[in-house]
Coordinates of N, CA and C in Angstrom, one line a residue:
M202 N 36.7 -9.5 -6.1 CA 35.3 -9.9 -6.5 C 34.4 -8.6 -6.5
S203 N 33.6 -8.5 -7.5 CA 32.7 -7.4 -7.6 C 31.3 -7.8 -7.2
E204 N 30.7 -7.0 -6.3 CA 29.4 -7.3 -5.9 C 28.4 -6.2 -6.5
V205 N 27.2 -6.6 -6.8 CA 26.2 -5.7 -7.2 C 25.5 -5.2 -6.0
I206 N 25.2 -3.9 -5.9 CA 24.5 -3.4 -4.7 C 23.1 -3.0 -5.2
Y207 N 22.1 -3.5 -4.5 CA 20.7 -3.2 -4.7 C 20.2 -2.3 -3.6
D208 N 20.0 -1.0 -3.8 CA 19.7 -0.1 -2.8 C 18.3 0.4 -3.0
G209 N 17.3 -0.1 -2.2 CA 15.9 0.2 -2.3 C 15.6 1.7 -2.0
R210 N 16.6 2.4 -1.5 CA 16.3 3.8 -1.2 C 16.4 4.7 -2.4
E211 N 16.9 4.2 -3.5 CA 17.1 4.9 -4.7 C 15.9 5.3 -5.5
R212 N 14.8 4.5 -5.3 CA 13.6 4.6 -6.0 C 12.4 4.7 -5.1
V213 N 11.5 5.7 -5.3 CA 10.4 5.9 -4.5 C 9.3 4.8 -4.7
N214 N 9.0 4.4 -5.9 CA 8.1 3.4 -6.2 C 8.8 2.2 -6.8
Q215 N 8.6 1.0 -6.3 CA 9.1 -0.2 -6.8 C 8.0 -1.2 -6.9
V216 N 8.0 -2.0 -8.0 CA 7.0 -3.0 -8.2 C 7.7 -4.3 -8.5
G217 N 7.2 -5.4 -8.0 CA 7.8 -6.7 -8.3 C 6.7 -7.8 -8.2
Y218 N 7.0 -8.8 -9.0 CA 6.2 -10.0 -9.0 C 7.1 -11.2 -8.6
F219 N 6.6 -11.9 -7.6 CA 7.4 -13.0 -7.0 C 6.5 -14.2 -6.9
G220 N 6.6 -15.1 -7.8 CA 5.6 -16.3 -7.8 C 4.2 -15.8 -7.9
D221 N 3.4 -16.0 -6.9 CA 2.0 -15.6 -6.9 C 1.8 -14.3 -6.0
I222 N 2.9 -13.6 -5.8 CA 2.8 -12.4 -4.9 C 3.2 -11.2 -5.8
Y223 N 2.4 -10.1 -5.6 CA 2.7 -8.8 -6.3 C 3.0 -7.8 -5.1
I224 N 4.1 -7.1 -5.2 CA 4.4 -6.2 -4.1 C 4.7 -4.8 -4.8
R225 N 4.1 -3.8 -4.2 CA 4.4 -2.4 -4.6 C 5.0 -1.7 -3.4
K226 N 6.2 -1.2 -3.5 CA 6.8 -0.5 -2.4 C 6.7 1.0 -2.7
L227 N 6.3 1.8 -1.7 CA 6.1 3.2 -1.8 C 6.9 3.9 -0.7
G228 N 7.6 4.9 -1.1 CA 8.4 5.7 -0.1 C 9.8 5.6 -0.3
P229 N 10.6 6.4 0.5 CA 10.1 7.1 1.6 C 9.3 8.4 1.2
M230 N 8.2 8.6 2.0 CA 7.4 9.8 1.8 C 7.5 10.7 3.0
A231 N 7.6 12.0 2.8 CA 7.8 13.0 3.8 C 6.5 13.3 4.6
P232 N 6.7 13.7 5.9 CA 5.5 14.1 6.7 C 4.7 15.1 5.9
G233 N 3.3 14.9 6.1 CA 2.4 15.8 5.4 C 2.0 15.3 4.0
Y234 N 2.7 14.3 3.5 CA 2.3 13.8 2.1 C 1.0 13.0 2.3
I235 N 0.1 13.2 1.3 CA -1.1 12.5 1.2 C -1.1 11.6 0.0
Y236 N -1.2 10.3 0.2 CA -1.2 9.3 -0.9 C -2.7 9.2 -1.2
E237 N -3.0 9.7 -2.4 CA -4.4 9.8 -2.9 C -5.3 8.6 -2.6
G238 N -6.5 8.9 -2.2 CA -7.5 7.8 -1.9 C -7.8 7.0 -3.1
H239 N -8.1 5.7 -2.9 CA -8.4 4.8 -4.0 C -9.0 3.5 -3.4
T240 N -9.4 2.6 -4.3 CA -9.9 1.3 -3.9 C -9.1 0.3 -4.8
H241 N -9.3 -1.0 -4.4 CA -8.7 -2.1 -5.1 C -9.8 -3.1 -5.4
D242 N -9.6 -4.0 -6.4 CA -10.6 -5.0 -6.7 C -10.4 -6.3 -5.9
V243 N -9.3 -6.3 -5.1 CA -9.0 -7.5 -4.3 C -8.6 -7.1 -2.9
D244 N -8.7 -8.0 -1.9 CA -8.1 -7.7 -0.6 C -6.6 -7.6 -0.7
H245 N -6.0 -6.9 0.2 CA -4.5 -6.9 0.2 C -4.0 -6.5 1.6
V246 N -2.7 -6.8 1.8 CA -2.1 -6.5 3.0 C -1.1 -5.3 2.8
T247 N -1.1 -4.4 3.7 CA -0.1 -3.3 3.7 C 0.9 -3.5 4.8
F248 N 2.2 -3.5 4.5 CA 3.2 -3.6 5.5 C 3.9 -2.2 5.6
L249 N 3.7 -1.6 6.8 CA 4.3 -0.3 7.0 C 5.7 -0.6 7.5
N250 N 6.7 -0.4 6.6 CA 8.1 -0.8 6.9 C 8.7 0.2 7.9
S251 N 8.4 1.5 7.8 CA 9.0 2.5 8.7 C 8.1 3.7 8.7
G252 N 8.1 4.4 9.8 CA 7.4 5.7 10.0 C 6.0 5.5 10.7
K253 N 5.2 6.5 10.4 CA 3.9 6.6 11.1 C 2.9 7.2 10.1
V254 N 1.7 6.6 9.9 CA 0.7 7.1 8.9 C -0.6 7.0 9.5
R255 N -1.5 7.9 9.0 CA -2.9 7.9 9.3 C -3.6 7.3 8.1
V256 N -4.4 6.3 8.3 CA -5.2 5.8 7.1 C -6.6 6.2 7.3
R257 N -7.2 6.9 6.3 CA -8.6 7.2 6.3 C -9.3 6.2 5.4
Y258 N -10.4 5.7 5.8 CA -11.1 4.6 5.0 C -12.6 4.6 5.2
R259 N -13.3 4.0 4.2 CA -14.7 3.8 4.3 C -15.1 2.8 3.2
N260 N -16.2 2.1 3.5 CA -16.8 1.3 2.4 C -17.8 2.2 1.7
E261 N -17.4 2.7 0.6 CA -18.3 3.6 -0.2 C -19.6 2.9 -0.6
A262 N -19.5 1.7 -1.0 CA -20.6 0.9 -1.5 C -21.7 0.8 -0.4
K263 N -21.3 0.8 0.8 CA -22.3 0.7 1.9 C -22.6 2.1 2.5
G264 N -22.0 3.2 2.0 CA -22.3 4.5 2.4 C -21.8 4.8 3.8
E265 N -20.8 4.1 4.3 CA -20.3 4.2 5.6 C -19.6 5.6 5.8
P266 N -19.6 6.1 7.0 CA -18.9 7.4 7.3 C -17.4 7.1 7.3
F267 N -16.6 8.1 7.1 CA -15.1 8.0 7.1 C -14.7 7.6 8.5
K268 N -13.7 6.7 8.5 CA -13.0 6.3 9.8 C -11.5 6.6 9.6
S269 N -10.8 6.5 10.6 CA -9.3 6.6 10.5 C -8.6 5.8 11.6
A270 N -7.4 5.5 11.3 CA -6.6 4.8 12.3 C -5.1 5.2 12.0
I271 N -4.4 5.2 13.1 CA -2.9 5.6 13.0 C -2.1 4.3 13.2
F272 N -1.2 4.1 12.3 CA -0.3 2.9 12.3 C 1.1 3.4 12.5
V273 N 1.9 2.7 13.4 CA 3.3 3.0 13.6 C 4.1 1.7 13.3
A274 N 5.1 1.9 12.5 CA 5.9 0.8 12.0 C 6.8 0.2 13.1
P275 N 7.1 -1.1 12.9 CA 6.7 -2.0 11.8 C 5.4 -2.7 12.1
I276 N 4.5 -2.7 11.2 CA 3.2 -3.3 11.4 C 2.5 -3.7 10.0
C277 N 1.7 -4.7 10.0 CA 1.0 -5.1 8.8 C -0.5 -4.9 9.1
F278 N -1.3 -4.6 8.1 CA -2.7 -4.5 8.3 C -3.4 -4.8 6.9
E279 N -4.6 -5.3 7.0 CA -5.3 -5.7 5.8 C -6.3 -4.6 5.4
I280 N -6.4 -4.4 4.1 CA -7.4 -3.5 3.5 C -8.2 -4.4 2.5
H281 N -9.5 -4.4 2.8 CA -10.4 -5.2 2.0 C -10.8 -4.5 0.7
K282 N -11.1 -5.4 -0.3 CA -11.5 -4.9 -1.6 C -12.6 -3.9 -1.5
D283 N -12.7 -3.0 -2.4 CA -13.7 -2.0 -2.5 C -13.8 -1.0 -1.3
V284 N -12.8 -1.1 -0.4 CA -12.8 -0.1 0.7 C -11.9 1.1 0.2
W285 N -12.5 2.3 0.1 CA -11.7 3.5 -0.2 C -10.8 3.8 0.9
H286 N -9.5 4.1 0.6 CA -8.5 4.4 1.6 C -7.5 5.4 1.1
E287 N -6.9 6.2 2.0 CA -5.8 7.1 1.6 C -4.9 7.1 2.8
F288 N -3.6 7.5 2.6 CA -2.6 7.5 3.6 C -2.2 9.0 3.8
E289 N -2.1 9.4 5.0 CA -1.5 10.7 5.4 C -0.2 10.4 6.2
V290 N 0.9 10.8 5.7 CA 2.2 10.5 6.4 C 2.4 11.5 7.5
L291 N 2.6 10.9 8.7 CA 2.8 11.7 10.0 C 4.2 11.8 10.3
E292 N 5.0 10.7 10.1 CA 6.4 10.7 10.2 C 7.0 10.0 9.0
E293 N 8.1 10.4 8.4 CA 8.6 9.8 7.2 C 8.4 8.3 7.1
A294 N 7.7 7.9 6.1 CA 7.3 6.5 6.0 C 7.6 5.8 4.7
T295 N 7.7 4.5 4.8 CA 7.8 3.6 3.6 C 6.9 2.5 3.9
W296 N 6.1 2.1 2.9 CA 5.2 1.0 3.0 C 5.2 0.1 1.8
S297 N 4.7 -1.1 1.9 CA 4.6 -2.0 0.8 C 3.2 -2.6 0.8
C298 N 2.5 -2.6 -0.4 CA 1.2 -3.2 -0.6 C 1.5 -4.6 -1.2
I299 N 0.9 -5.6 -0.6 CA 1.1 -7.0 -1.0 C -0.2 -7.6 -1.4
F300 N -0.2 -8.1 -2.7 CA -1.4 -8.7 -3.3 C -1.1 -10.2 -3.6
A301 N -2.1 -11.0 -3.5 CA -2.1 -12.4 -4.1 C -2.3 -12.1 -5.6
F302 N -1.5 -12.8 -6.4 CA -1.5 -12.6 -7.9 C -1.6 -13.9 -8.5
R303 N -2.8 -14.2 -9.1 CA -3.0 -15.5 -9.8 C -3.1 -15.3 -11.3
A304 N -2.8 -16.3 -12.0 CA -2.8 -16.3 -13.5 C -4.2 -15.7 -14.0
K305 N -5.3 -16.1 -13.3 CA -6.6 -15.6 -13.7 C -6.7 -14.1 -13.6
D306 N -5.9 -13.5 -12.7 CA -5.9 -12.0 -12.5 C -5.2 -11.2 -13.6
L307 N -4.5 -11.9 -14.5 CA -3.7 -11.2 -15.5 C -4.5 -10.2 -16.3
L308 N -5.8 -10.5 -16.5 CA -6.6 -9.6 -17.4 C -7.3 -8.5 -16.6
V309 N -7.1 -8.5 -15.2 CA -7.7 -7.5 -14.4 C -6.6 -6.6 -13.8
P310 N -6.4 -5.4 -14.3 CA -5.3 -4.6 -13.8 C -5.6 -4.1 -12.4
F311 N -4.6 -4.0 -11.6 CA -4.7 -3.5 -10.2 C -5.0 -2.0 -10.3
N312 N -5.9 -1.5 -9.4 CA -6.2 0.0 -9.4 C -5.1 0.6 -8.5

């Protein structure tokens, strides 16, 4: 019998739609890597699968000062819409961003 092997380590970025869920997997990323700051139009959950990251964030619309938090895997945390955030990898890390994906969102691309 021949089995197909699906090895998630082969690709750095993976995207998938599963029912009403959109998942973007990133990594593994090496220590020192900065994942460029950005915002999203919707709230989402980030699951840090492995490693350790510093997340810098702020609500730009409210003019808040920058804040930061360190997350050590395995852990999930929420990032609210319109909150600017970037990741600094402290220990080799892999994470997944998880979004609710509804048919009405089809016309609005994710940032």
